[in-house]
Every structure is written in C-alpha cells, then in structure tokens.
CSV table of C-alpha atoms in Angstrom, one decimal:
chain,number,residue,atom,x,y,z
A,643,UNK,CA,0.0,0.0,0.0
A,644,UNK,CA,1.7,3.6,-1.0
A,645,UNK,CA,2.0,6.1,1.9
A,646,UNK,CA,1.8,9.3,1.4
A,647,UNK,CA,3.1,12.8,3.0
A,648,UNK,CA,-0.1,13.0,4.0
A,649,UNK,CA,-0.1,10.7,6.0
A,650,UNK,CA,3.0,12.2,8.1
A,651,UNK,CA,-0.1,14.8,9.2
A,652,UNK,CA,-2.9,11.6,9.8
A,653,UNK,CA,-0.2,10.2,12.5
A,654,UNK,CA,-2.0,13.3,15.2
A,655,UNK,CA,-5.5,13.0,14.0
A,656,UNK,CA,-7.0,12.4,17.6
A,657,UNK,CA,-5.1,14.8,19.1
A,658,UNK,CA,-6.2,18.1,20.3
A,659,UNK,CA,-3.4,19.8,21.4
A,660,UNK,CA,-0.6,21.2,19.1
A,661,UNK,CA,2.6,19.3,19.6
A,662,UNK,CA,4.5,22.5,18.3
A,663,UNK,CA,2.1,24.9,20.8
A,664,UNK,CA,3.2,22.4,23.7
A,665,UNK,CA,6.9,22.3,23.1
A,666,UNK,CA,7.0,26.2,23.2
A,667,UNK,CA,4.9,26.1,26.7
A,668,UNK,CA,8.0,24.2,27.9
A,669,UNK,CA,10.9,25.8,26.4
A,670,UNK,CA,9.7,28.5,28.2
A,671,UNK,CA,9.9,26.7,31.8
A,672,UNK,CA,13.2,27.3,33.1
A,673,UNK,CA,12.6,25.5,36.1
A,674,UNK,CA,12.6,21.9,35.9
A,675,UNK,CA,9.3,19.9,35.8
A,676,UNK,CA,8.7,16.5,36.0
A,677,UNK,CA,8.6,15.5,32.3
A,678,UNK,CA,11.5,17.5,31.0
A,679,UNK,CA,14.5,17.7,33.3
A,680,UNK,CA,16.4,17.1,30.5
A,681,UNK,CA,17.3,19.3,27.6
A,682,UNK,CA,18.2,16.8,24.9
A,683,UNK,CA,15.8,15.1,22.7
A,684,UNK,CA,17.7,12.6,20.5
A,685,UNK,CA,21.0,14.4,18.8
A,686,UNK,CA,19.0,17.6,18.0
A,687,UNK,CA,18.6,19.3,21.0
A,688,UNK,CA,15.0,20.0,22.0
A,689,UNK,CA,12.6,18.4,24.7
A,690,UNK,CA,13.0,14.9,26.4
A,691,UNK,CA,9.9,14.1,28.3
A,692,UNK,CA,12.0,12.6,31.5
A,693,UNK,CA,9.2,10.1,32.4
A,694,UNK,CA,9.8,7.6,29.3
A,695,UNK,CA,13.2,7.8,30.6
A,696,UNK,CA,12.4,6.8,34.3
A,697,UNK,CA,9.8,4.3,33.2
A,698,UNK,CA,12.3,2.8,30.2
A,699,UNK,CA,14.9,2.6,33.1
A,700,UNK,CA,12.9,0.9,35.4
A,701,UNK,CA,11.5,-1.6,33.0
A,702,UNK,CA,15.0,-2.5,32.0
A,703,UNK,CA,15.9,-3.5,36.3
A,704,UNK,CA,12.5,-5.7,36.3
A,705,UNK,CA,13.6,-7.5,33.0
A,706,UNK,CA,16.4,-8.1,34.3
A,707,UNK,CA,15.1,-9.9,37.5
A,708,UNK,CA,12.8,-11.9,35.1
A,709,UNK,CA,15.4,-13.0,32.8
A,710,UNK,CA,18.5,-13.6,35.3
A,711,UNK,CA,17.4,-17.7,36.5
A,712,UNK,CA,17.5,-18.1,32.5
A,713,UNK,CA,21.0,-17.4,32.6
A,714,UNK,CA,22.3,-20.2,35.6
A,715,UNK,CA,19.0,-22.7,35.0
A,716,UNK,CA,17.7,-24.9,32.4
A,717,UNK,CA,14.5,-22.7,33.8
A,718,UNK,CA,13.3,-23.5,30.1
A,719,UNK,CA,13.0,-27.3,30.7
A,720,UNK,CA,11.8,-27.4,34.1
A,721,UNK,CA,8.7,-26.5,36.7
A,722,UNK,CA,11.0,-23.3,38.8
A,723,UNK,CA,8.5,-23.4,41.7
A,724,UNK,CA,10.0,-27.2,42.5
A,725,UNK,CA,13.3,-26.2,41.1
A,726,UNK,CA,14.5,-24.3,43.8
A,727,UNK,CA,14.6,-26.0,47.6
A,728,UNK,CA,15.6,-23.4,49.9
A,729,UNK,CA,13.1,-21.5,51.6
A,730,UNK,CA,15.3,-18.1,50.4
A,731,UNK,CA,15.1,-19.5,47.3
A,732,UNK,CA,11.3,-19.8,46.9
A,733,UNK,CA,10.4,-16.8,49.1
A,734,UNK,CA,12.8,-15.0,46.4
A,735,UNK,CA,11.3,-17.0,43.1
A,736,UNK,CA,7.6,-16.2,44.7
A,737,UNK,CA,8.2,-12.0,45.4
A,738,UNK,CA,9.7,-11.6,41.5
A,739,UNK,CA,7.1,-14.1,40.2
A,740,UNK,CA,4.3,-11.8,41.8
A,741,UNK,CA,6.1,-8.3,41.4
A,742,UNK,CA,8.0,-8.1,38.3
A,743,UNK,CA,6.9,-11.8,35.9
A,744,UNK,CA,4.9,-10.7,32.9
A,745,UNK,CA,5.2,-6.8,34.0
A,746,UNK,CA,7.6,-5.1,32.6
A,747,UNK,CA,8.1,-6.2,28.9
A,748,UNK,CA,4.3,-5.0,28.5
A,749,UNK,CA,5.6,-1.7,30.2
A,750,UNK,CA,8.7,-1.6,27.9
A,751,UNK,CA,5.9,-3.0,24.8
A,752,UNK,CA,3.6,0.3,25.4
A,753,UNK,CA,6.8,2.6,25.7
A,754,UNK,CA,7.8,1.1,22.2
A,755,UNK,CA,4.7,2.3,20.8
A,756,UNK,CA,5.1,5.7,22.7
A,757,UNK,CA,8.4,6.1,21.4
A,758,UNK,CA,6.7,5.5,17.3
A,759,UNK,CA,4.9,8.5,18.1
A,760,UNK,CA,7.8,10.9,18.9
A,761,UNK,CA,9.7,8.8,15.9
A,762,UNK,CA,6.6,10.7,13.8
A,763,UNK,CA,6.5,13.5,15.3
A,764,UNK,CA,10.6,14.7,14.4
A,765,UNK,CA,10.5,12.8,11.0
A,766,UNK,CA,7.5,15.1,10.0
A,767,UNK,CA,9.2,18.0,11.4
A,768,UNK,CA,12.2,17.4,9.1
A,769,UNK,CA,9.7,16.5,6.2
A,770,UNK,CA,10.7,12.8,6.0
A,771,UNK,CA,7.9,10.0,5.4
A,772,UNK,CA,8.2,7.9,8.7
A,773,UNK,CA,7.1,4.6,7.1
A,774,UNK,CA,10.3,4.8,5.5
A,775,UNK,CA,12.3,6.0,8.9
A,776,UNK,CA,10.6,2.9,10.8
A,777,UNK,CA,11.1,0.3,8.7
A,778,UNK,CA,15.2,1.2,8.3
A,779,UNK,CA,15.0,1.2,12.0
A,780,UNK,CA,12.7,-2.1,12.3
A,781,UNK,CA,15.3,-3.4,10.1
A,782,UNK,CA,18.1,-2.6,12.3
A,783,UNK,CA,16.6,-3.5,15.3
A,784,UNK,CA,15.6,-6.8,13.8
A,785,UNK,CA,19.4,-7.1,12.9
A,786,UNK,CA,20.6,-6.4,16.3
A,787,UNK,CA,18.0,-8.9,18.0
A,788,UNK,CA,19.3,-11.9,15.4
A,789,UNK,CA,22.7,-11.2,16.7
A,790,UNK,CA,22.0,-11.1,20.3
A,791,UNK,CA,19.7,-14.1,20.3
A,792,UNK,CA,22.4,-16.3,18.4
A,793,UNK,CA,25.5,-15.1,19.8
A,794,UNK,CA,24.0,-14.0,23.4
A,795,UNK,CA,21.6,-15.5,25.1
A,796,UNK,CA,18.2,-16.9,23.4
A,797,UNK,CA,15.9,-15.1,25.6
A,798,UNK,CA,16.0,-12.2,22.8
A,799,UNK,CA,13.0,-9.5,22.6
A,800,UNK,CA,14.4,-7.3,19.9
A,801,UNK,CA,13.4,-9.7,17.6
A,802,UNK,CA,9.8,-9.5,18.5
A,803,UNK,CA,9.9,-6.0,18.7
A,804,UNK,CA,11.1,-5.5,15.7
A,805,UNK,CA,8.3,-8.1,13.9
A,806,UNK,CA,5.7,-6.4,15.8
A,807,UNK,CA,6.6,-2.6,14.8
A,808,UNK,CA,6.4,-3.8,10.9
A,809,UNK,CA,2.5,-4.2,11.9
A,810,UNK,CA,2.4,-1.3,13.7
A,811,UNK,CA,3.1,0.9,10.3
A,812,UNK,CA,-0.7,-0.5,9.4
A,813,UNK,CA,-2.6,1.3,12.1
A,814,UNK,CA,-0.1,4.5,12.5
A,815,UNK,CA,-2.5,6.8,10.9
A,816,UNK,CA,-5.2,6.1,13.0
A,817,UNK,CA,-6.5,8.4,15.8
A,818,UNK,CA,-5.5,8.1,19.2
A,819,UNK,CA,-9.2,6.9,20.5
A,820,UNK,CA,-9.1,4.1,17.5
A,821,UNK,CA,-5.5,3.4,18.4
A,822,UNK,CA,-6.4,2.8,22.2
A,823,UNK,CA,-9.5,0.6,21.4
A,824,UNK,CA,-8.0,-1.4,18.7
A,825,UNK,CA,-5.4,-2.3,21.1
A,826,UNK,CA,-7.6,-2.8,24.3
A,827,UNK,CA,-10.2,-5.1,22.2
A,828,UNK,CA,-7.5,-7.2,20.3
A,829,UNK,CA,-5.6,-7.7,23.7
A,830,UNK,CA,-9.2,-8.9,25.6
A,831,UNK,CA,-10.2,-10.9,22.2
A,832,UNK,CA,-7.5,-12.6,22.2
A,833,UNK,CA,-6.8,-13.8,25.5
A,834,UNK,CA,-10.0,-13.8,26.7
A,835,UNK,CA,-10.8,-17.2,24.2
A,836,UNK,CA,-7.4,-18.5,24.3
A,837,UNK,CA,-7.8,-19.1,28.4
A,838,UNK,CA,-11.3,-19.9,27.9
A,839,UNK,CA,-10.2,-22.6,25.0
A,840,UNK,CA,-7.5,-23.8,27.5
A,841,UNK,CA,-9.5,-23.9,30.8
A,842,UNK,CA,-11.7,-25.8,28.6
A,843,UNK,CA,-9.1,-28.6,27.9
A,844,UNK,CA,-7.9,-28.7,31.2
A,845,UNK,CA,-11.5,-30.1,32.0
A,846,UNK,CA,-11.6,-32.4,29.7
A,847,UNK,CA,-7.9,-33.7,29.7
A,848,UNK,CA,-6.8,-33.2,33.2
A,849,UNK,CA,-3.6,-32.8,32.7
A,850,UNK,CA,-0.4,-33.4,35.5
A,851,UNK,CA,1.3,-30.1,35.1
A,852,UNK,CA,4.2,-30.6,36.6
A,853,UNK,CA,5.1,-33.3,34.3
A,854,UNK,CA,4.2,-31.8,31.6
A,855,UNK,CA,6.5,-28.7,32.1
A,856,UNK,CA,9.4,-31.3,33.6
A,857,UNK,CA,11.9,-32.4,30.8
A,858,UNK,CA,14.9,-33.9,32.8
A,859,UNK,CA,16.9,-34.7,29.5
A,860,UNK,CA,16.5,-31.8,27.8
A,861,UNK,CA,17.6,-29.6,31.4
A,862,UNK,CA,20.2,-31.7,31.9
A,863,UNK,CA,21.7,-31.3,28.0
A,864,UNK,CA,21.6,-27.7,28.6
A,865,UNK,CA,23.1,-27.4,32.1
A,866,UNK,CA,26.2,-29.3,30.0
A,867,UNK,CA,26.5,-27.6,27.1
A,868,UNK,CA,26.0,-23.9,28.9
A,869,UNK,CA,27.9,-25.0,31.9
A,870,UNK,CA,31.3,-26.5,30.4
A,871,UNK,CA,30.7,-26.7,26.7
A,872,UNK,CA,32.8,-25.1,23.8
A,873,UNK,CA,31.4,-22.2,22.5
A,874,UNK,CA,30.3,-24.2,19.2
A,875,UNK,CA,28.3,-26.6,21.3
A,876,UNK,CA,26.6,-23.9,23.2
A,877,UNK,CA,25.7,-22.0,20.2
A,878,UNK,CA,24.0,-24.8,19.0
A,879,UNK,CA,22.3,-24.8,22.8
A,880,UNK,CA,21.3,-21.5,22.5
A,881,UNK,CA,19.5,-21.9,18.3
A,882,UNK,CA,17.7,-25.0,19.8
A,883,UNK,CA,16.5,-23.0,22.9
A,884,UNK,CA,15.2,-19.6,20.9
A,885,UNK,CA,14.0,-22.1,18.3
A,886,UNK,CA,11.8,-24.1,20.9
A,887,UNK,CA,10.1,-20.6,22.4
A,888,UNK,CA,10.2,-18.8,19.1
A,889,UNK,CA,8.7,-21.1,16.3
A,890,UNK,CA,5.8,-20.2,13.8
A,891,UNK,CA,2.8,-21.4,16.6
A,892,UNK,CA,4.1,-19.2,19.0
A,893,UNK,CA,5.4,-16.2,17.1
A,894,UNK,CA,1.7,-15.2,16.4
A,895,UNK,CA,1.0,-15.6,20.4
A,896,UNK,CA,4.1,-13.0,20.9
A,897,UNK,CA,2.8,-10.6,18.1
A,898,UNK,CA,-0.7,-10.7,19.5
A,899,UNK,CA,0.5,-10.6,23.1
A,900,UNK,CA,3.0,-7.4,22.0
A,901,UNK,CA,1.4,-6.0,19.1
A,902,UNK,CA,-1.6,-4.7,21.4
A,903,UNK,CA,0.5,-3.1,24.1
A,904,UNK,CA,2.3,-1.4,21.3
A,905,UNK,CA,-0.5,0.4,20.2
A,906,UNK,CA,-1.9,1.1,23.3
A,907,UNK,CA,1.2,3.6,24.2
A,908,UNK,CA,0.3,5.2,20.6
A,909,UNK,CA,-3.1,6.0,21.9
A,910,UNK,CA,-1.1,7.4,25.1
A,911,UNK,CA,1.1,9.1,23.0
A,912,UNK,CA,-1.1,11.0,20.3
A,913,UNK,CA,-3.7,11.9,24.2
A,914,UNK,CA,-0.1,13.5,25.3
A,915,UNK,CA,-1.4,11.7,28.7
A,916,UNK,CA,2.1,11.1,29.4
A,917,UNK,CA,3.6,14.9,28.6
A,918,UNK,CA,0.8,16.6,30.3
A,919,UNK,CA,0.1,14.2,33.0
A,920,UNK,CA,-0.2,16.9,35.3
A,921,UNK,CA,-3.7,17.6,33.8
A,922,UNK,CA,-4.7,13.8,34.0
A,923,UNK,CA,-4.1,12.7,37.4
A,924,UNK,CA,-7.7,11.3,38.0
A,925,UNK,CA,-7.0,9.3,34.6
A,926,UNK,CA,-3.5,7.8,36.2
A,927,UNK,CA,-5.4,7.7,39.8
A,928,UNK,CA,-7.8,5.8,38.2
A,929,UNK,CA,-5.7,3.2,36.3
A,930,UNK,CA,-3.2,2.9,39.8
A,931,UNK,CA,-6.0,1.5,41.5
A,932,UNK,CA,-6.9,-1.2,38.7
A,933,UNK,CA,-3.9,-2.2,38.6
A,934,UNK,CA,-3.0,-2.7,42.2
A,935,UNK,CA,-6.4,-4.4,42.8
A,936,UNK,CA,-6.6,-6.5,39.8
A,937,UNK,CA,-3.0,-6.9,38.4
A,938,UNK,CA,-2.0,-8.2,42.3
A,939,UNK,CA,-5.4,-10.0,43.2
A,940,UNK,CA,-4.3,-11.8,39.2
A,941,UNK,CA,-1.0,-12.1,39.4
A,942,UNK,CA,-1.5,-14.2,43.2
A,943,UNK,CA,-4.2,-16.8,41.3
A,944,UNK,CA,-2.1,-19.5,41.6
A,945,UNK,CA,-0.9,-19.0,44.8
A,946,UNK,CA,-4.6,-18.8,46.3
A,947,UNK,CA,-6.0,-21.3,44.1
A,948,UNK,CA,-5.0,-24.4,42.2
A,949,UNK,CA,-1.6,-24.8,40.1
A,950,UNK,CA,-3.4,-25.1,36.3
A,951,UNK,CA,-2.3,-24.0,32.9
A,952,UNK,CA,-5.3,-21.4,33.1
A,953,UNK,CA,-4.2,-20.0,36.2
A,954,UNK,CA,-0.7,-19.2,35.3
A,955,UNK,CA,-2.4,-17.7,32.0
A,956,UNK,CA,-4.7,-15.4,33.7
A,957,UNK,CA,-1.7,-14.4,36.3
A,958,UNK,CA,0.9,-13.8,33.9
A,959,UNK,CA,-1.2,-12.2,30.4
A,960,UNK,CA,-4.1,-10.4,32.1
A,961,UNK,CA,-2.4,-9.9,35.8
A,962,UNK,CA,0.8,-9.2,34.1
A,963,UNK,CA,-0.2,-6.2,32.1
A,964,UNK,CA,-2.3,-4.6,35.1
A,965,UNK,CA,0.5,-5.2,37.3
A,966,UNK,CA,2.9,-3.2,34.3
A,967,UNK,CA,-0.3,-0.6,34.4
A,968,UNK,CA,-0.1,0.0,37.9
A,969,UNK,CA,3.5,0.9,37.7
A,970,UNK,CA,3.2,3.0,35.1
A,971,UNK,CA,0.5,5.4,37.1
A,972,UNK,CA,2.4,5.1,40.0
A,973,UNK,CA,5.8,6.3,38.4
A,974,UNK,CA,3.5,9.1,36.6
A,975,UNK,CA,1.9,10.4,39.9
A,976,UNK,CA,5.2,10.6,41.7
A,977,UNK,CA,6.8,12.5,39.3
A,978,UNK,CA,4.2,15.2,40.5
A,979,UNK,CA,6.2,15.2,43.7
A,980,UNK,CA,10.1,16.7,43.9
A,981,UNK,CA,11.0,14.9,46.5
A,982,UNK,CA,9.7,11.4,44.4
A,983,UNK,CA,11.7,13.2,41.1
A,984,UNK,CA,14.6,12.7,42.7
A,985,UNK,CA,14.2,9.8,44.3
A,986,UNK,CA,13.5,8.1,40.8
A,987,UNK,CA,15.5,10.4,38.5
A,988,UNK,CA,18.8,7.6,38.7
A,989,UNK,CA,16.2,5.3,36.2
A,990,UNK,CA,16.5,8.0,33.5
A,991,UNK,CA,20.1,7.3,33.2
A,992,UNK,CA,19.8,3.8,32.4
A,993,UNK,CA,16.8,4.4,30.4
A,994,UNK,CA,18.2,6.7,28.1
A,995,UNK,CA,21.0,4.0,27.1
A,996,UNK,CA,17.6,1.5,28.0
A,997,UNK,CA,18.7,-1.1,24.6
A,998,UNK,CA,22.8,-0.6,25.8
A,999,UNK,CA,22.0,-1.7,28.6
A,1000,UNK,CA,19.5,-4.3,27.8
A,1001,UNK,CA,22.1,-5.8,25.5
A,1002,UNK,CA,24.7,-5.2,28.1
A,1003,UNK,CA,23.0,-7.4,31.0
A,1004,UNK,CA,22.4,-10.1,28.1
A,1005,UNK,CA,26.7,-10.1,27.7
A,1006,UNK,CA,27.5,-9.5,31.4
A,1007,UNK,CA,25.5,-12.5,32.4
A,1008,UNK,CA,26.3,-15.0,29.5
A,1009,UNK,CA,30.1,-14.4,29.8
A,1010,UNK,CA,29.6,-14.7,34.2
A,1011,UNK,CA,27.3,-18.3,33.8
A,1012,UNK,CA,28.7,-19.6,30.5
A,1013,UNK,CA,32.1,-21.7,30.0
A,1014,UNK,CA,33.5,-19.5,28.0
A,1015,UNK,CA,33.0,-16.5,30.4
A,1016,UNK,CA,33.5,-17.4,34.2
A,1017,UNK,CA,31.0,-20.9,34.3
A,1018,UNK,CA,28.8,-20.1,37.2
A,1019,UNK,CA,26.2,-21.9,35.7
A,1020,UNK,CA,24.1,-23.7,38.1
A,1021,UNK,CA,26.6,-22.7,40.7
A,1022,UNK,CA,24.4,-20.1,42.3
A,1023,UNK,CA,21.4,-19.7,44.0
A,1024,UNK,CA,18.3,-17.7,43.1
A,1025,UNK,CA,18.6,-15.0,45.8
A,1026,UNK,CA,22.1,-15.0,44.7
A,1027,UNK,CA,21.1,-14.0,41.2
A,1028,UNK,CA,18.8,-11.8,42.0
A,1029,UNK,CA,21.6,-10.2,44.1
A,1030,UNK,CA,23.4,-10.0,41.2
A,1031,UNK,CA,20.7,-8.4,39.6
A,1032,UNK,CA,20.9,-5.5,42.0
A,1033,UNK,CA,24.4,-5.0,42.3
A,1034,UNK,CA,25.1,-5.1,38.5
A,1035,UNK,CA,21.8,-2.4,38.0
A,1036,UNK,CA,23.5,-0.3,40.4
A,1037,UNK,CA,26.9,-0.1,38.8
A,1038,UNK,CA,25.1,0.6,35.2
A,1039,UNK,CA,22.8,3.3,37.2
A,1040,UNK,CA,26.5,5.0,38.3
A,1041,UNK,CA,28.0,4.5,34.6
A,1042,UNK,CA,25.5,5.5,32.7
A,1043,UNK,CA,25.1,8.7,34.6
A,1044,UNK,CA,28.4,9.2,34.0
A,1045,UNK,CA,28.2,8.6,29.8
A,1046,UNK,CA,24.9,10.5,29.5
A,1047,UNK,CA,27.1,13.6,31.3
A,1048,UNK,CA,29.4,13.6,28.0
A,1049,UNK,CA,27.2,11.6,25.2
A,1050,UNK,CA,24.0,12.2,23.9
A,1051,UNK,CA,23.2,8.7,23.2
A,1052,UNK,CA,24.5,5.1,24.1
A,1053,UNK,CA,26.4,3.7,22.2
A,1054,UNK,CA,23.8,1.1,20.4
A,1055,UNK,CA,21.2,3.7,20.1
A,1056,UNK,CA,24.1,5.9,18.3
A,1057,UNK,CA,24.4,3.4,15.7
A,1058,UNK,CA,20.8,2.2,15.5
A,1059,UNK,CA,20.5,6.6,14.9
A,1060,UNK,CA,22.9,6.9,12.2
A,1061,UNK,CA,21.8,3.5,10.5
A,1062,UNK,CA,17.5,4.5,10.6
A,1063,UNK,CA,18.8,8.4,9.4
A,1064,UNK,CA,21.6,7.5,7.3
A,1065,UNK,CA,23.3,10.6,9.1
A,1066,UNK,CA,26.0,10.5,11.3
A,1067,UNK,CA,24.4,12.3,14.2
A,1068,UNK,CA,26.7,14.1,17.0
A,1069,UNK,CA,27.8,12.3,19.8
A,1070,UNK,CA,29.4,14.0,22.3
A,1071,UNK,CA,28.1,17.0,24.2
C-alpha cells in the first residue's frame, strides 16, 4: 500500500493539542518539571519528556530480575516453583514471580509504541515519510536482536519487537481513540478465548502439570553444554532454545501478546497523557488502582487457588499487564512530587541508554554463567542472582550517569540513529 506525505499529518489526527504549541509552553519553563529535566531530545537538542526515561529505566531492572534464573538454570525445561529447595530461594522466586513476571516487557511494549509516536513527530518536522524511517530502524533492530539471540543469550525480545513494529506501520494513521480501542479489544479478544479454549481442555484432559513442564533430558543437555561446553556446542544450545520458544505457533501468540500493548502507548502518546500528565491525574489515579487491585489479586491466582495452565495464563497475560499498568501510574503520579523526582530520576540514566543496557545485562551475564566466560552456571542460587541483579543495576545506574554527562546517546542507540537516518548524528556533548 503507498504512503503518502499526507499521511505524516494523519499520525496526530486524535489529538487536540498542538505538539509544536506544547513544546513552546515548555521551552519557556526554566525551572525543571517532572517530564523535562532534561534538555536533549535525541541528537538535535530540543525536549526529552523525563518520564519515558524513568519508566524505560525501570523496565529495564524488572527485566532483568525476570530473565537472570535463565542465565544459571535450564529454567526452560523445568517447573521453577520445584526447582528451587531453599526457603530463600522460593520466598525470592515467589516475590519476582508476583512483582515483576509478565510486567515489565508490557511496560517496555507500550513505551515502544510511545516512542513511534515521537519517531513521527521529528521525521515530519524534518519532512521525511516515517514509514520509511521505521522500517530502516525495524530493520536494524531486527538485525541487532538476530545477533544477540544467536550469539548472546536466546531469551531475545528485539526480535519481537522489531516483527511487531512492521505491523504497527498498518494502524499509524489512525487516531489516538481508535489506536487505544483497537489495542484494548485485540488484547481482551485474544486472551480472553485462548484461556477460555484452554480452561476448557484442562477439564476435559486433566492434565499433571508438573510433568508436563518437567523435561529432565532436555535440562540436563543444557546445564552441559551452557555449563562447560565449547562455544560451538553452546551456540548450537542457545538456536535449539530460541527455536523451541520462538517457532511459527508461538510467534503469532508473541505478536498478538505485543502488538496490542504497542499500540496502546500510541493511543497514550497521540492523548499526550504522558507529557501533560499533570492535567490527567484522576486518569492515572484511576488506572493505579486497577492495577494494584486487579493486576496483584491476578497475578496471586495460583498461589490462592490451584496450580493449572489457566491459572498461570490469567496471572501472567491479564495480571501481568495490570501489574505493568499500575506501575506505570504510579511512576506518573510521583513525578508530581520533587521529593519522588529525585528519588527516581537515577532510572533515566539507564533508560536513556535503555537497549545498551538491555544488551549489556544479556553479555554481562552470559560471559559470568557460560564456559567460556566465568561458568557459574548452576553454581548459584536464586537470591544470589537476584543479588546480582541489583548490584550489577546499580553499577550501570553510576555508569551510565556518567556517559549521559558527555554523550547524547549510548552507544547502540548511536548506531541504530545513524543506521535508521543515514546521518552521522553528534555524539558528544
């Protein structure tokens, strides 16, 4: 389908504020407020709204504690609540499983979707079409996910990400209110009769789920190959791993599980909820409380009521998301508060660098648990990873304030920049 100029315009129908009017308002504002503490936008100078920032930063610590057991475990082969026998351990597995499982990559999935929207917004400043800036960046990004997935750690998103933002070009010139309810109805639709079809089968079949998520073989070729393998053998561990999460039946379940919460943070994007959340505290007072009630009250289902396939759906895909939604309005709210700004202004540092330092927990931890690296693979406990975890965020948190003090940009979103522009843009200060 040909895209016009025109279309550059259609991104804001929905809107009705004037980006341009809005930026003025702020350049204006000397003092700093709570969604523009910084003065950079991108290379160019400009407005940064310091919230996506803090929220992108924060996102990036909870992923972390998600993906860190897939590091040191064959967590991919095995049932992790009978995995791990200390009380520490489960206590540990049980708080991240509740607080941070299924939360934050639909957090980081609606700040992609966000971020399109500012991706329009400067392309049709500089009177470029944006299908044709997104897709070089798609392009890239789908580049950069094939070559940390096969020469990382399998547990790639980029790849995902990338796939889903190709679809995302189809609905981009729709308003925000169609944006928001295509997104909210495909999300429900979807989920709501893939639970129902498997709470179905679960009555009929009755199946034992611990045996059916317990491969002892498969855990135990991995813990090998990862553990003291060459780094042949473990390549050919880690292909065999993406490829068993990642093949055609359950790409579509990650497109419609992304895609959704992609263009939900559109619709937030083209409201300007975010950048004049000042004006829409009842809106994020509102959406705090559903998510703390009905994200947590979800996201315990298993823990109050039988262990089931349906249960861990409804906790991880419905509670998930509300559980990613409540921290969203509760970052948004206390940015109202100085005191709270600078409590949580350390996340913008790492979440201006947020896919540096996404890619940089991926190398840190393969070359700490793999052979080639220091082999602590299944050599440490789960509150020691999660230790881990928080040590290493910390030390990214004090290094990336430091390179955002002379750079504009990190060093992978510098050459994801000058690859989607084809321009060389400015790096240092």
């Amino acid at each position: 389908m040909e895209i016009k100029r025109q279309l550059e315009f259609d991104w804001f129908k929905g809107t009705k504020e004037n980006p341009h009017r809005l930026m003025f308002h702020f350049k204006k504002r000397k003092k700093i407020t709570g969604y523009h503490m910084d003065s950079s936008f991108g290379s160019n100078g400009g407005n940064r709204i310091i919230a996506l920032d803090i929220l992108r930063g924060f996102a990036i610590l909870g992923i972390f504690f998600v993906n860190i057991p897939y590091f040191f475990t064959p967590i991919l082969y095995i049932d992790p609540q009978h995995f791990w026998q200390s009380a520490n351990d489960r206590i540990v597995n049980t708080a991240v499983d509740i607080f941070a499982q299924a939360s934050f990559y639909p957090l980081f999935s609606f700040l992609f979707g966000y971020g399109a929207v500012l991706i329009a917004e400067r392309s049709m400043k500089k009177g470029q079409l944006f299908h044709l800036v997104f897709l070089r960046r798609m392009l890239l990004l789908l580049i950069i996910g094939l070559i940390h997935a096969f020469l990382v750690w399998y547990g790639d998103i980029l790849i995902t990400y990338s796939i889903c933002g190709f679809f995302l070009l189809l609905f981009y010139g729709r308003s925000a209110r169609t944006l928001l309810r295509t997104g909210c109805i495909m999300y429900i639709a979807f989920w709501g009769v893939f639970i129902g079809l498997t709470a179905l089968s679960e009555i009929w079949i009755q199946p034992d789920l611990f045996n059916l998520m317990d491969h002892q073989t498969e855990a135990l070729q991995a813990q090998a190959h990862y553990s003291s393998g060459t780094f042949k053998e473990i390549f050919r561990q880690r292909v065999h791993d993406w490829s068993l999460s990642n093949n055609v039946g359950s790409y579509w379940i990650l497109i419609l599980n992304i895609l959704p919460l992609m263009l939900i943070g559109a619709g937030f994007a083209k409201k300007r909820w975010l950048a004049e959340a000042h004006t829409n505290k009842k809106l994020f007072a509102r959406l705090l409380v559903v998510g703390l009630i009905g994200g947590f009250s979800l996201k315990c289902l298993p823990y109050v009521w039988k262990k089931s396939y349906t249960a861990y759906m409804i906790q991880d895909f419905i509670g998930g998301p509300l559980v990613g939604l409540f921290y969203l309005a509760l970052i948004v709210l206390l940015l109202q508060n100085d005191q709270a700004k600078r409590v949580l202004h350390p996340f913008s540092y790492t979440g201006r660098l947020s896919i540096s330092n996404y890619l940089l927990q991926s190398v840190f931890a393969s070359f700490l648990f793999y052979s080639y690296g220091l082999g602590l693979y299944g050599k440490i406990s789960y509150t020691e990873g999660v230790g881990i975890v928080i040590a290493f965020y910390g030390l990214q948190a004090a290094v990336s304030k430091y390179w955002t003090s002379k750079y504009r940009m990190g060093p992978v979103e510098y050459v994801w920049r000058w690859g989607t522009y084809g321009k060389k843009p400015l790096l240092r200060k």
